[in-house]
Amino acid sequence: MSDALIDLPNLDATLFQQPDRQRLLTPPRASHAPRFLLLYGSLRERSYSRLAAEEAARILRALGGETRFFDPSGLPLVDDASEDHPKVRELRQLVQWAEGMVWSSPERHGAMSGLMKTQIDWIPLSVGAVRPTQGKTLAVMQVSGGSQSFNAVNQMRVLGRWMRMLTIPNQSSIAKAYQEFDEAGRMKPSPYYERIVDVMEELMKFTLLTRDAVPYLVDRYSERKESAEALAKRVNQSAL
Protein backbone atom coordinates (compact mmCIF):
# COMPACT_ATOMS: atom_id res chain seq x y z
CA MET A 1 0.00 0.00 0.00
CA SER A 2 1.35 3.42 -0.95
CA ASP A 3 1.96 6.14 1.63
CA ALA A 4 -0.86 8.18 0.07
CA LEU A 5 -3.37 5.37 0.65
CA ILE A 6 -2.19 4.83 4.22
CA ASP A 7 -3.36 8.39 4.86
CA LEU A 8 -6.86 7.47 3.57
CA PRO A 9 -8.09 4.79 5.98
CA ASN A 10 -11.73 5.08 4.87
CA LEU A 11 -10.90 4.01 1.31
CA ASP A 12 -11.16 0.47 0.04
CA ALA A 13 -7.73 0.22 -1.60
CA THR A 14 -8.82 -2.69 -3.81
CA LEU A 15 -11.47 -0.51 -5.46
CA PHE A 16 -9.66 2.83 -5.56
CA GLN A 17 -8.08 3.40 -8.96
CA GLN A 18 -5.73 6.00 -10.37
CA PRO A 19 -6.84 7.26 -13.83
CA ASP A 20 -6.03 4.88 -16.67
CA ARG A 21 -4.62 7.17 -19.35
CA GLN A 22 -5.11 4.63 -22.14
CA ARG A 23 -8.79 4.07 -21.36
CA LEU A 24 -9.32 7.81 -20.94
CA LEU A 25 -7.30 9.22 -23.83
CA THR A 26 -7.08 6.43 -26.41
CA PRO A 27 -10.25 4.32 -26.27
CA PRO A 28 -11.36 2.50 -29.44
CA ARG A 29 -12.89 5.17 -31.67
CA ALA A 30 -16.32 4.89 -33.27
CA SER A 31 -16.57 5.80 -36.95
CA HIS A 32 -20.29 6.61 -37.23
CA ALA A 33 -21.61 10.17 -37.35
CA PRO A 34 -22.20 11.64 -33.89
CA ARG A 35 -25.91 11.38 -33.01
CA PHE A 36 -27.81 14.38 -31.64
CA LEU A 37 -31.37 14.69 -30.31
CA LEU A 38 -32.91 18.16 -30.33
CA LEU A 39 -35.75 19.11 -27.97
CA TYR A 40 -37.72 22.37 -28.16
CA GLY A 41 -40.16 23.90 -25.71
CA SER A 42 -43.10 25.41 -27.58
CA LEU A 43 -45.99 24.08 -29.69
CA ARG A 44 -46.79 27.37 -31.40
CA GLU A 45 -47.06 27.18 -35.18
CA ARG A 46 -44.21 29.70 -35.39
CA SER A 47 -42.19 28.43 -32.45
CA TYR A 48 -38.93 30.32 -32.16
CA SER A 49 -37.42 27.69 -29.89
CA ARG A 50 -38.14 25.12 -32.62
CA LEU A 51 -36.78 27.40 -35.37
CA ALA A 52 -33.59 27.95 -33.34
CA ALA A 53 -33.26 24.19 -32.85
CA GLU A 54 -33.73 23.65 -36.59
CA GLU A 55 -30.88 26.09 -37.31
CA ALA A 56 -28.76 24.23 -34.77
CA ALA A 57 -29.55 20.91 -36.49
CA ARG A 58 -28.51 22.28 -39.90
CA ILE A 59 -25.17 23.34 -38.43
CA LEU A 60 -24.65 19.99 -36.71
CA ARG A 61 -25.32 18.14 -39.97
CA ALA A 62 -22.86 20.40 -41.80
CA LEU A 63 -20.31 19.50 -39.11
CA GLY A 64 -20.83 15.80 -39.82
CA GLY A 65 -23.50 14.90 -37.28
CA GLU A 66 -26.81 13.04 -37.52
CA THR A 67 -29.83 14.81 -36.00
CA ARG A 68 -33.30 13.84 -34.90
CA PHE A 69 -36.14 15.83 -33.35
CA PHE A 70 -38.81 14.88 -30.85
CA ASP A 71 -42.22 16.43 -31.52
CA PRO A 72 -43.64 17.06 -28.02
CA SER A 73 -47.23 17.48 -29.26
CA GLY A 74 -49.34 14.89 -27.45
CA LEU A 75 -46.80 14.18 -24.72
CA PRO A 76 -48.79 13.80 -21.48
CA LEU A 77 -47.97 15.46 -18.19
CA VAL A 78 -45.68 13.46 -15.95
CA ASP A 79 -47.68 10.96 -13.82
CA ASP A 80 -50.79 11.60 -15.94
CA ALA A 81 -50.02 8.58 -18.11
CA SER A 82 -47.96 5.41 -17.90
CA GLU A 83 -44.45 4.90 -19.21
CA ASP A 84 -46.02 2.80 -21.99
CA HIS A 85 -47.61 5.88 -23.58
CA PRO A 86 -46.44 6.01 -27.24
CA LYS A 87 -44.99 9.52 -26.94
CA VAL A 88 -43.10 8.62 -23.78
CA ARG A 89 -41.66 5.50 -25.44
CA GLU A 90 -40.69 7.54 -28.50
CA LEU A 91 -38.89 10.15 -26.38
CA ARG A 92 -37.00 7.57 -24.33
CA GLN A 93 -35.93 5.63 -27.42
CA LEU A 94 -34.55 8.82 -28.96
CA VAL A 95 -32.67 9.66 -25.77
CA GLN A 96 -31.04 6.23 -25.75
CA TRP A 97 -30.13 6.62 -29.45
CA ALA A 98 -28.48 10.02 -28.95
CA GLU A 99 -24.89 10.68 -27.96
CA GLY A 100 -25.54 14.38 -27.39
CA MET A 101 -28.54 16.67 -27.03
CA VAL A 102 -29.65 20.24 -27.66
CA TRP A 103 -32.35 21.72 -25.42
CA SER A 104 -34.00 24.87 -26.81
CA SER A 105 -36.67 26.58 -24.71
CA PRO A 106 -38.56 29.86 -24.69
CA GLU A 107 -38.33 31.85 -21.47
CA ARG A 108 -41.76 32.19 -19.87
CA HIS A 109 -42.34 34.00 -16.58
CA GLY A 110 -38.58 34.00 -16.05
CA ALA A 111 -38.16 30.27 -16.51
CA MET A 112 -38.03 27.50 -19.09
CA SER A 113 -41.41 26.50 -20.48
CA GLY A 114 -43.54 23.83 -18.81
CA LEU A 115 -43.40 21.80 -22.02
CA MET A 116 -39.60 21.78 -21.90
CA LYS A 117 -39.60 20.66 -18.27
CA THR A 118 -42.18 17.95 -19.02
CA GLN A 119 -39.96 16.44 -21.70
CA ILE A 120 -36.97 16.41 -19.37
CA ASP A 121 -39.04 14.99 -16.51
CA TRP A 122 -40.11 12.04 -18.67
CA ILE A 123 -36.46 11.09 -19.23
CA PRO A 124 -35.53 8.65 -16.44
CA LEU A 125 -32.23 8.65 -14.60
CA SER A 126 -32.07 4.89 -15.12
CA VAL A 127 -33.78 2.17 -17.13
CA GLY A 128 -32.77 -1.13 -15.59
CA ALA A 129 -28.97 -1.02 -15.53
CA VAL A 130 -28.82 1.70 -18.23
CA ARG A 131 -28.61 5.43 -17.43
CA PRO A 132 -29.96 7.04 -20.62
CA THR A 133 -28.39 10.48 -20.18
CA GLN A 134 -25.25 9.79 -18.14
CA GLY A 135 -22.08 11.02 -19.84
CA LYS A 136 -23.86 12.38 -22.91
CA THR A 137 -23.13 15.92 -24.07
CA LEU A 138 -25.65 18.75 -23.85
CA ALA A 139 -25.98 22.26 -25.30
CA VAL A 140 -28.63 24.64 -23.97
CA MET A 141 -30.35 27.49 -25.82
CA GLN A 142 -33.21 29.88 -25.12
CA VAL A 143 -35.30 32.43 -26.95
CA SER A 144 -36.89 35.50 -25.37
CA GLY A 145 -39.60 37.90 -26.46
CA GLY A 146 -37.89 40.82 -24.75
CA SER A 147 -34.36 41.71 -23.71
CA GLN A 148 -31.67 39.09 -23.39
CA SER A 149 -31.95 36.83 -20.37
CA PHE A 150 -30.28 33.67 -19.13
CA ASN A 151 -32.87 32.27 -16.72
CA ALA A 152 -33.95 29.36 -18.91
CA VAL A 153 -30.44 28.27 -19.90
CA ASN A 154 -29.32 28.48 -16.28
CA GLN A 155 -32.20 26.24 -15.21
CA MET A 156 -31.48 23.76 -17.97
CA ARG A 157 -27.83 23.64 -16.88
CA VAL A 158 -28.95 22.57 -13.41
CA LEU A 159 -31.14 19.86 -14.94
CA GLY A 160 -28.33 18.71 -17.22
CA ARG A 161 -26.07 18.28 -14.21
CA TRP A 162 -28.81 16.42 -12.38
CA MET A 163 -29.19 14.11 -15.38
CA ARG A 164 -25.39 13.51 -15.20
CA MET A 165 -24.80 15.05 -18.61
CA LEU A 166 -21.69 16.88 -19.84
CA THR A 167 -23.13 20.35 -20.43
CA ILE A 168 -20.76 22.34 -22.62
CA PRO A 169 -19.53 25.78 -21.42
CA ASN A 170 -21.01 27.81 -24.31
CA GLN A 171 -24.73 28.58 -24.67
CA SER A 172 -27.15 30.61 -26.77
CA SER A 173 -29.72 33.21 -25.69
CA ILE A 174 -31.66 35.01 -28.43
CA ALA A 175 -33.34 38.27 -27.39
CA LYS A 176 -36.43 39.59 -29.23
CA ALA A 177 -36.52 36.37 -31.21
CA TYR A 178 -39.44 37.57 -33.34
CA GLN A 179 -36.98 39.93 -35.06
CA GLU A 180 -34.33 37.29 -35.74
CA PHE A 181 -36.14 34.97 -38.21
CA ASP A 182 -37.37 35.66 -41.73
CA GLU A 183 -40.72 34.72 -43.29
CA ALA A 184 -39.43 31.24 -44.16
CA GLY A 185 -38.38 30.61 -40.57
CA ARG A 186 -34.67 30.91 -41.26
CA MET A 187 -32.47 32.86 -38.89
CA LYS A 188 -31.14 36.17 -40.17
CA PRO A 189 -27.39 36.95 -40.12
CA SER A 190 -26.51 38.36 -36.69
CA PRO A 191 -24.27 37.82 -33.66
CA TYR A 192 -27.07 35.59 -32.29
CA TYR A 193 -26.75 33.30 -35.30
CA GLU A 194 -22.98 33.26 -34.99
CA ARG A 195 -23.32 32.27 -31.34
CA ILE A 196 -25.41 29.24 -32.35
CA VAL A 197 -22.66 28.26 -34.80
CA ASP A 198 -20.13 28.59 -31.96
CA VAL A 199 -22.26 26.47 -29.62
CA MET A 200 -22.78 23.70 -32.16
CA GLU A 201 -19.08 23.60 -33.03
CA GLU A 202 -18.28 23.23 -29.36
CA LEU A 203 -20.96 20.56 -28.88
CA MET A 204 -19.57 18.55 -31.78
CA LYS A 205 -16.01 18.78 -30.47
CA PHE A 206 -16.97 17.77 -26.93
CA THR A 207 -19.05 14.87 -28.26
CA LEU A 208 -16.21 13.56 -30.43
CA LEU A 209 -13.81 13.98 -27.54
CA THR A 210 -15.89 12.15 -24.92
CA ARG A 211 -18.36 9.73 -26.50
CA ASP A 212 -15.97 6.79 -26.78
CA ALA A 213 -14.69 7.25 -23.24
CA VAL A 214 -18.12 7.60 -21.59
CA PRO A 215 -18.13 4.12 -19.96
CA TYR A 216 -14.83 4.97 -18.26
CA LEU A 217 -15.68 8.61 -17.52
CA VAL A 218 -18.80 7.61 -15.56
CA ASP A 219 -17.14 4.72 -13.70
CA ARG A 220 -17.24 5.69 -10.00
CA TYR A 221 -15.55 4.46 -6.85
CA SER A 222 -18.81 4.54 -4.85
CA GLU A 223 -20.61 2.39 -7.42
CA ARG A 224 -17.72 -0.07 -7.65
CA LYS A 225 -17.87 -0.36 -3.88
CA GLU A 226 -21.63 -0.84 -3.89
CA SER A 227 -21.35 -3.55 -6.57
CA ALA A 228 -18.59 -5.33 -4.65
CA GLU A 229 -20.65 -5.31 -1.45
CA ALA A 230 -23.71 -6.67 -3.28
CA LEU A 231 -21.60 -9.44 -4.84
CA ALA A 232 -20.09 -10.37 -1.48
CA LYS A 233 -23.54 -10.52 0.09
CA ARG A 234 -24.82 -12.75 -2.72
CA VAL A 235 -21.81 -15.10 -2.41
CA ASN A 236 -22.19 -15.32 1.36
CA GLN A 237 -25.89 -16.14 1.04
CA SER A 238 -25.08 -18.87 -1.49
CA ALA A 239 -22.52 -20.35 0.89
CA LEU A 240 -25.19 -20.68 3.55
PDB file of C-alpha atoms in Angstrom, residues 38 65 68 80 98 105 196 236:
ATOM      1  CA  LEU A  38     -32.913  18.158 -30.327  1.00  0.00           C
ATOM      2  CA  GLY A  65     -23.499  14.898 -37.284  1.00  0.00           C
ATOM      3  CA  ARG A  68     -33.303  13.838 -34.900  1.00  0.00           C
ATOM      4  CA  ASP A  80     -50.791  11.603 -15.945  1.00  0.00           C
ATOM      5  CA  ALA A  98     -28.480  10.022 -28.954  1.00  0.00           C
ATOM      6  CA  SER A 105     -36.667  26.576 -24.705  1.00  0.00           C
ATOM      7  CA  ILE A 196     -25.413  29.240 -32.347  1.00  0.00           C
ATOM      8  CA  ASN A 236     -22.193 -15.315   1.358  1.00  0.00           C
TER       9      ASN A 236
END
